[in-house]
Amino acid sequence: MSALTSAGLPGPVMVASGCGGTGRELEPYAGPEGLVGLDLVTRSITLDARAGGPGPRVVEVPGGLVNAVGLPNPGLEHFLATELPWLVRAGARVLVSIAGSTMGEYADLARRLSRAPGVAGLEVNVGAPDEVGAGLFEVREPFHSASVIAAVRREFPSDRPVLAKLRPDVSRIVEGARSCHEAGATAVVIGNAVPAAFPDGRAGGLSGPAVAPIALRCVAEVHRALPDLPTVGCGGVHDLRSANAYLDAGASAVQVGTALLHDPTTVARLRAALAPAAGTGPGRRPVPDPRPEENR
Amino acid sequence: MADEREPGRGSVHPSVHVDGEVVATKRVGGYRHLTLTAPGVPERFRAGNFVAVSVEGHVARRALWVHRVRASSAFGPTLDVVVEARGSGTAWLAAQPVGARIAITGPLGRPFALPKDAVSCLLVGEGYAAAPLFPLAERLRERGCAVSLVVSAPDEARLLSALEARRSARSVTVLTADGSVGQRGTVADHADDLVRRSDADVVYAAGPHAVLRSAAAAAERAGAWSQVAVEVPTPCGTGLCHGCPLPVVGEDGVERVVRACAEGPVVRGDRVRWDDL
Ligand SMILES: Cc1cc2nc3c(=O)[nH]c(=O)nc-3n(C[C@H](O)[C@H](O)[C@H](O)COP(=O)(O)OP(=O)(O)OC[C@H]3O[C@@H](n4cnc5c(N)ncnc54)[C@H](O)[C@@H]3O)c2cc1C
Ligand SMILES: Cc1cc2nc3c(=O)[nH]c(=O)nc-3n(C[C@H](O)[C@H](O)[C@H](O)COP(=O)(O)O)c2cc1C
Ligand code: FES
């Protein structure tokens, strides 16, 4: 069993935060089983509703996208009343991504989500590419993220996973992962969109194939330094080869974001290709990628 | 008016992501008309839906209105799109030869809502964006509605041919900004007059924002409903990324930002906050 499986997450393929709509929009493309058993991280939910930022929110650049969506979401209350129950009914394993402007907000979100039926775990967004612009709690030092994780962990039952989502900053990632681990994170997700700019200079985050080598380097270094800490690779996964690169570097699972925006069936294909062979536990089957020549 | 809520979404008419193929390509004026197979898409189509297509070497999808569907042909069910080559993606699409394979997702978005009764309808479309009004005109005629169609463009090269629509429409008006064919002027110049002459109960508009806005305003002045097909950049087209903000006023009077590709692209004209768009 992989470390993540024993922590209550089968993986190895998950939907990355903010790239699966409300979940509903993904269902037609999720394969024969729909969302059943799919590890889906919601878009980041905040205490209060947010309209999101102005357009253009997402622009294309060679090898990926630059986005500054501004965390549009209906706020915790509305999410609990509508989107979460729908996802649970659809059979998804829901990991709620949370974002706050203060440590207290993160704790509040965790407390209220701990009582909501059907929340399989939390993913703490502490590495957004432009926290200041998005009005989020600013993480400059590893102890900032660690204190958020500790606050969340205190409010959330220890038998359910808390994932720390970190930005793939090669110079700080080992330190950041270690402090989140010590603060109680079950696993670390590496990484978020990379701080970048729109062509007009506005702050945003770069995602897609262009960031894969950066996140891969981070995953490899964290795995080498902290072999007992489960890691989830996130950045540019779009086919079997890019998923396997993370798994080979020691990641227990991968998340798929931008690739879903290009081809909404990506997760279904990867899930099928990486499904644990019956009886042999989770792992990779040496199947060829059904569509190795993705246009991208 | 009009009620066909939530078609194309949820489990009733789920959209599909398929490998399509170009089976015909034809240059018409400044546009390229492509006929494509896309198994499952034509069958689920309703007027006002669009498709998202993949472009080689690009991550973001390109949205295209569905101009026409055929239930059967030598290639099976097909759909037609009209491409105006402007940027990298549309230029690539316009250059695709017969036999080229293109990943297509659709049908997407909320279609035009249809009136329950046989009322008078004015359909106003500009440039390639007039494309979805042709299948709409057919559907409205089937329902016994009196259809007046206005096709406008900056110049003749960017005017969609209204020839085929003459079967479905009671009247067809052609407007070009430069007067190269039809009446001279823009939709804004003629909107009030067009609404009055067609005695419209419902105005449907598709085109640049200025066209939609003037059509919606003219409808409102005349006490008619309006439905506008709004184009904003749609990075995914499938509702997944929240990257296509459309500022509206909800039924409850509350200002909201919705996803153009999922809650639109067709919305009531009086609900759009044009100044914030
Ligand atoms: C619902 C909808 C239906 C459409 N139907 C048609 C159609 O039937 N025929 C047609 O020729 N065009 C149509 N368009 C516009 C077409 O999708 C854009 O012109 C196209 O995306 C621009 O792509 P490009 O690669 O040529 O330009 P580029 O400049 O290379 O595009 C760069 C990026 O900006 C986005 N973008 C730039 N301008 C627009 C725009 N005006 N609208 C949307 N995205 C934009 C592109 O998607 C791409 O991600 C439609 C757009 C929408 C939203
Ligand atoms: C449009 C868009 C919206 C995103 N929204 C969120 C979000 O709400 N919360 C979050 O933690 N990450 C968000 N992300 C980051 C992704 O989850 C992911 O970490 C990043 O894009 C890198 O992976 P990818 O290359 O597979 O997209 C978003 C990314 C994109 C492209
Ligand atoms: S374009 Fe992605 S949600 Fe509308």
JSON list of C-alpha atoms in Angstrom, two decimals, chain A residues 23-148:
[
{"chain": "A", "resi": 23, "resn": "GLY", "atom": "CA", "xyz": [-17.80, 18.78, -10.16]},
{"chain": "A", "resi": 24, "resn": "ARG", "atom": "CA", "xyz": [-21.08, 18.64, -12.02]},
{"chain": "A", "resi": 25, "resn": "GLU", "atom": "CA", "xyz": [-19.49, 19.86, -15.25]},
{"chain": "A", "resi": 26, "resn": "LEU", "atom": "CA", "xyz": [-16.93, 17.07, -15.08]},
{"chain": "A", "resi": 27, "resn": "GLU", "atom": "CA", "xyz": [-19.43, 14.26, -14.73]},
{"chain": "A", "resi": 28, "resn": "PRO", "atom": "CA", "xyz": [-20.23, 13.77, -18.45]},
{"chain": "A", "resi": 29, "resn": "TYR", "atom": "CA", "xyz": [-16.53, 13.20, -19.12]},
{"chain": "A", "resi": 30, "resn": "ALA", "atom": "CA", "xyz": [-15.63, 11.15, -16.05]},
{"chain": "A", "resi": 31, "resn": "GLY", "atom": "CA", "xyz": [-15.96, 7.73, -17.66]},
{"chain": "A", "resi": 32, "resn": "PRO", "atom": "CA", "xyz": [-18.37, 4.85, -17.16]},
{"chain": "A", "resi": 33, "resn": "GLU", "atom": "CA", "xyz": [-18.45, 5.19, -13.39]},
{"chain": "A", "resi": 34, "resn": "GLY", "atom": "CA", "xyz": [-18.96, 8.93, -13.40]},
{"chain": "A", "resi": 35, "resn": "LEU", "atom": "CA", "xyz": [-17.62, 10.60, -10.29]},
{"chain": "A", "resi": 36, "resn": "VAL", "atom": "CA", "xyz": [-17.92, 7.46, -8.18]},
{"chain": "A", "resi": 37, "resn": "GLY", "atom": "CA", "xyz": [-14.74, 6.99, -6.20]},
{"chain": "A", "resi": 38, "resn": "LEU", "atom": "CA", "xyz": [-13.04, 9.93, -7.92]},
{"chain": "A", "resi": 39, "resn": "ASP", "atom": "CA", "xyz": [-10.71, 11.94, -5.70]},
{"chain": "A", "resi": 40, "resn": "LEU", "atom": "CA", "xyz": [-11.89, 15.43, -6.40]},
{"chain": "A", "resi": 41, "resn": "VAL", "atom": "CA", "xyz": [-10.39, 18.51, -4.83]},
{"chain": "A", "resi": 42, "resn": "THR", "atom": "CA", "xyz": [-12.92, 21.34, -4.94]},
{"chain": "A", "resi": 43, "resn": "ARG", "atom": "CA", "xyz": [-11.99, 24.81, -6.07]},
{"chain": "A", "resi": 44, "resn": "SER", "atom": "CA", "xyz": [-10.78, 26.76, -3.06]},
{"chain": "A", "resi": 45, "resn": "ILE", "atom": "CA", "xyz": [-13.65, 27.64, -0.76]},
{"chain": "A", "resi": 46, "resn": "THR", "atom": "CA", "xyz": [-13.54, 30.76, 1.40]},
{"chain": "A", "resi": 47, "resn": "LEU", "atom": "CA", "xyz": [-15.77, 31.72, 4.34]},
{"chain": "A", "resi": 48, "resn": "ASP", "atom": "CA", "xyz": [-17.54, 34.44, 2.37]},
{"chain": "A", "resi": 49, "resn": "ALA", "atom": "CA", "xyz": [-18.67, 34.27, -1.23]},
{"chain": "A", "resi": 50, "resn": "ARG", "atom": "CA", "xyz": [-16.29, 35.70, -3.82]},
{"chain": "A", "resi": 51, "resn": "ALA", "atom": "CA", "xyz": [-17.20, 36.90, -7.29]},
{"chain": "A", "resi": 52, "resn": "GLY", "atom": "CA", "xyz": [-13.68, 36.36, -8.60]},
{"chain": "A", "resi": 53, "resn": "GLY", "atom": "CA", "xyz": [-11.49, 38.76, -10.52]},
{"chain": "A", "resi": 54, "resn": "PRO", "atom": "CA", "xyz": [-12.03, 40.67, -13.74]},
{"chain": "A", "resi": 55, "resn": "GLY", "atom": "CA", "xyz": [-11.39, 39.20, -17.18]},
{"chain": "A", "resi": 56, "resn": "PRO", "atom": "CA", "xyz": [-9.25, 38.08, -18.79]},
{"chain": "A", "resi": 57, "resn": "ARG", "atom": "CA", "xyz": [-8.81, 35.55, -16.02]},
{"chain": "A", "resi": 58, "resn": "VAL", "atom": "CA", "xyz": [-6.99, 32.92, -18.02]},
{"chain": "A", "resi": 59, "resn": "VAL", "atom": "CA", "xyz": [-4.73, 33.45, -21.00]},
{"chain": "A", "resi": 60, "resn": "GLU", "atom": "CA", "xyz": [-2.76, 31.05, -23.07]},
{"chain": "A", "resi": 61, "resn": "VAL", "atom": "CA", "xyz": [1.04, 31.15, -23.23]},
{"chain": "A", "resi": 62, "resn": "PRO", "atom": "CA", "xyz": [3.41, 28.68, -24.88]},
{"chain": "A", "resi": 63, "resn": "GLY", "atom": "CA", "xyz": [3.25, 25.47, -22.86]},
{"chain": "A", "resi": 64, "resn": "GLY", "atom": "CA", "xyz": [0.45, 26.46, -20.54]},
{"chain": "A", "resi": 65, "resn": "LEU", "atom": "CA", "xyz": [-1.88, 29.03, -19.10]},
{"chain": "A", "resi": 66, "resn": "VAL", "atom": "CA", "xyz": [-1.51, 32.07, -16.91]},
{"chain": "A", "resi": 67, "resn": "ASN", "atom": "CA", "xyz": [-4.46, 32.50, -14.57]},
{"chain": "A", "resi": 68, "resn": "ALA", "atom": "CA", "xyz": [-5.70, 34.93, -11.99]},
{"chain": "A", "resi": 69, "resn": "VAL", "atom": "CA", "xyz": [-9.21, 33.69, -11.46]},
{"chain": "A", "resi": 70, "resn": "GLY", "atom": "CA", "xyz": [-9.56, 35.21, -8.00]},
{"chain": "A", "resi": 71, "resn": "LEU", "atom": "CA", "xyz": [-11.07, 32.18, -6.26]},
{"chain": "A", "resi": 72, "resn": "PRO", "atom": "CA", "xyz": [-14.70, 32.64, -7.34]},
{"chain": "A", "resi": 73, "resn": "ASN", "atom": "CA", "xyz": [-16.80, 30.52, -5.00]},
{"chain": "A", "resi": 74, "resn": "PRO", "atom": "CA", "xyz": [-20.17, 30.70, -3.30]},
{"chain": "A", "resi": 75, "resn": "GLY", "atom": "CA", "xyz": [-18.76, 30.86, 0.24]},
{"chain": "A", "resi": 76, "resn": "LEU", "atom": "CA", "xyz": [-18.74, 28.05, 2.80]},
{"chain": "A", "resi": 77, "resn": "GLU", "atom": "CA", "xyz": [-22.41, 28.17, 3.76]},
{"chain": "A", "resi": 78, "resn": "HIS", "atom": "CA", "xyz": [-23.73, 27.91, 0.24]},
{"chain": "A", "resi": 79, "resn": "PHE", "atom": "CA", "xyz": [-21.14, 25.29, -0.64]},
{"chain": "A", "resi": 80, "resn": "LEU", "atom": "CA", "xyz": [-22.26, 23.15, 2.31]},
{"chain": "A", "resi": 81, "resn": "ALA", "atom": "CA", "xyz": [-25.90, 23.53, 1.36]},
{"chain": "A", "resi": 82, "resn": "THR", "atom": "CA", "xyz": [-25.65, 22.83, -2.37]},
{"chain": "A", "resi": 83, "resn": "GLU", "atom": "CA", "xyz": [-22.40, 21.79, -4.01]},
{"chain": "A", "resi": 84, "resn": "LEU", "atom": "CA", "xyz": [-21.07, 19.44, -1.33]},
{"chain": "A", "resi": 85, "resn": "PRO", "atom": "CA", "xyz": [-24.26, 17.34, -1.00]},
{"chain": "A", "resi": 86, "resn": "TRP", "atom": "CA", "xyz": [-24.41, 17.02, -4.79]},
{"chain": "A", "resi": 87, "resn": "LEU", "atom": "CA", "xyz": [-20.81, 15.81, -4.96]},
{"chain": "A", "resi": 88, "resn": "VAL", "atom": "CA", "xyz": [-21.38, 13.35, -2.15]},
{"chain": "A", "resi": 89, "resn": "ARG", "atom": "CA", "xyz": [-24.51, 12.00, -3.83]},
{"chain": "A", "resi": 90, "resn": "ALA", "atom": "CA", "xyz": [-22.57, 11.63, -7.07]},
{"chain": "A", "resi": 91, "resn": "GLY", "atom": "CA", "xyz": [-20.16, 9.39, -5.19]},
{"chain": "A", "resi": 92, "resn": "ALA", "atom": "CA", "xyz": [-17.03, 11.54, -5.38]},
{"chain": "A", "resi": 93, "resn": "ARG", "atom": "CA", "xyz": [-14.43, 11.42, -2.63]},
{"chain": "A", "resi": 94, "resn": "VAL", "atom": "CA", "xyz": [-14.48, 15.08, -1.82]},
{"chain": "A", "resi": 95, "resn": "LEU", "atom": "CA", "xyz": [-11.41, 16.90, -0.59]},
{"chain": "A", "resi": 96, "resn": "VAL", "atom": "CA", "xyz": [-12.36, 20.45, 0.13]},
{"chain": "A", "resi": 97, "resn": "SER", "atom": "CA", "xyz": [-9.72, 23.03, -0.72]},
{"chain": "A", "resi": 98, "resn": "ILE", "atom": "CA", "xyz": [-9.79, 25.89, 1.77]},
{"chain": "A", "resi": 99, "resn": "ALA", "atom": "CA", "xyz": [-8.34, 29.38, 1.55]},
{"chain": "A", "resi": 100, "resn": "GLY", "atom": "CA", "xyz": [-8.45, 32.16, 4.10]},
{"chain": "A", "resi": 101, "resn": "SER", "atom": "CA", "xyz": [-7.17, 35.65, 4.69]},
{"chain": "A", "resi": 102, "resn": "THR", "atom": "CA", "xyz": [-6.26, 34.92, 8.31]},
{"chain": "A", "resi": 103, "resn": "MET", "atom": "CA", "xyz": [-5.23, 31.90, 10.33]},
{"chain": "A", "resi": 104, "resn": "GLY", "atom": "CA", "xyz": [-8.54, 32.17, 12.16]},
{"chain": "A", "resi": 105, "resn": "GLU", "atom": "CA", "xyz": [-10.44, 31.84, 8.90]},
{"chain": "A", "resi": 106, "resn": "TYR", "atom": "CA", "xyz": [-8.59, 28.64, 8.04]},
{"chain": "A", "resi": 107, "resn": "ALA", "atom": "CA", "xyz": [-9.41, 27.25, 11.48]},
{"chain": "A", "resi": 108, "resn": "ASP", "atom": "CA", "xyz": [-13.04, 28.27, 11.16]},
{"chain": "A", "resi": 109, "resn": "LEU", "atom": "CA", "xyz": [-13.34, 26.62, 7.76]},
{"chain": "A", "resi": 110, "resn": "ALA", "atom": "CA", "xyz": [-11.75, 23.42, 9.08]},
{"chain": "A", "resi": 111, "resn": "ARG", "atom": "CA", "xyz": [-14.03, 23.32, 12.12]},
{"chain": "A", "resi": 112, "resn": "ARG", "atom": "CA", "xyz": [-17.20, 23.71, 10.13]},
{"chain": "A", "resi": 113, "resn": "LEU", "atom": "CA", "xyz": [-16.11, 21.28, 7.44]},
{"chain": "A", "resi": 114, "resn": "SER", "atom": "CA", "xyz": [-15.25, 18.67, 10.07]},
{"chain": "A", "resi": 115, "resn": "ARG", "atom": "CA", "xyz": [-18.97, 18.48, 10.89]},
{"chain": "A", "resi": 116, "resn": "ALA", "atom": "CA", "xyz": [-20.17, 18.33, 7.30]},
{"chain": "A", "resi": 117, "resn": "PRO", "atom": "CA", "xyz": [-21.10, 14.86, 6.14]},
{"chain": "A", "resi": 118, "resn": "GLY", "atom": "CA", "xyz": [-19.11, 13.49, 3.24]},
{"chain": "A", "resi": 119, "resn": "VAL", "atom": "CA", "xyz": [-15.91, 15.51, 3.52]},
{"chain": "A", "resi": 120, "resn": "ALA", "atom": "CA", "xyz": [-13.16, 12.95, 2.93]},
{"chain": "A", "resi": 121, "resn": "GLY", "atom": "CA", "xyz": [-10.39, 15.39, 3.75]},
{"chain": "A", "resi": 122, "resn": "LEU", "atom": "CA", "xyz": [-9.06, 18.90, 3.38]},
{"chain": "A", "resi": 123, "resn": "GLU", "atom": "CA", "xyz": [-6.50, 20.46, 1.09]},
{"chain": "A", "resi": 124, "resn": "VAL", "atom": "CA", "xyz": [-5.09, 23.67, 2.50]},
{"chain": "A", "resi": 125, "resn": "ASN", "atom": "CA", "xyz": [-4.25, 26.20, -0.20]},
{"chain": "A", "resi": 126, "resn": "VAL", "atom": "CA", "xyz": [-1.20, 27.90, 1.29]},
{"chain": "A", "resi": 127, "resn": "GLY", "atom": "CA", "xyz": [0.78, 28.44, -1.86]},
{"chain": "A", "resi": 128, "resn": "ALA", "atom": "CA", "xyz": [-1.41, 30.49, -4.16]},
{"chain": "A", "resi": 129, "resn": "PRO", "atom": "CA", "xyz": [0.71, 32.30, -6.76]},
{"chain": "A", "resi": 130, "resn": "ASP", "atom": "CA", "xyz": [-0.56, 35.74, -5.81]},
{"chain": "A", "resi": 131, "resn": "GLU", "atom": "CA", "xyz": [-1.84, 35.65, -2.24]},
{"chain": "A", "resi": 132, "resn": "VAL", "atom": "CA", "xyz": [-1.60, 39.36, -1.74]},
{"chain": "A", "resi": 133, "resn": "GLY", "atom": "CA", "xyz": [-3.59, 40.14, -4.88]},
{"chain": "A", "resi": 134, "resn": "ALA", "atom": "CA", "xyz": [-6.13, 37.49, -3.93]},
{"chain": "A", "resi": 135, "resn": "GLY", "atom": "CA", "xyz": [-6.39, 38.81, -0.37]},
{"chain": "A", "resi": 136, "resn": "LEU", "atom": "CA", "xyz": [-5.18, 35.55, 1.16]},
{"chain": "A", "resi": 137, "resn": "PHE", "atom": "CA", "xyz": [-3.00, 34.87, 4.18]},
{"chain": "A", "resi": 138, "resn": "GLU", "atom": "CA", "xyz": [0.53, 35.50, 2.97]},
{"chain": "A", "resi": 139, "resn": "VAL", "atom": "CA", "xyz": [3.02, 32.66, 3.17]},
{"chain": "A", "resi": 140, "resn": "ARG", "atom": "CA", "xyz": [6.55, 34.01, 3.02]},
{"chain": "A", "resi": 141, "resn": "GLU", "atom": "CA", "xyz": [8.29, 31.61, 5.37]},
{"chain": "A", "resi": 142, "resn": "PRO", "atom": "CA", "xyz": [7.79, 27.90, 6.01]},
{"chain": "A", "resi": 143, "resn": "PHE", "atom": "CA", "xyz": [6.55, 28.63, 9.54]},
{"chain": "A", "resi": 144, "resn": "HIS", "atom": "CA", "xyz": [3.66, 30.62, 8.05]},
{"chain": "A", "resi": 145, "resn": "SER", "atom": "CA", "xyz": [2.32, 27.58, 6.23]},
{"chain": "A", "resi": 146, "resn": "ALA", "atom": "CA", "xyz": [3.12, 25.34, 9.18]},
{"chain": "A", "resi": 147, "resn": "SER", "atom": "CA", "xyz": [1.09, 27.48, 11.55]},
{"chain": "A", "resi": 148, "resn": "VAL", "atom": "CA", "xyz": [-1.89, 27.39, 9.18]}
]
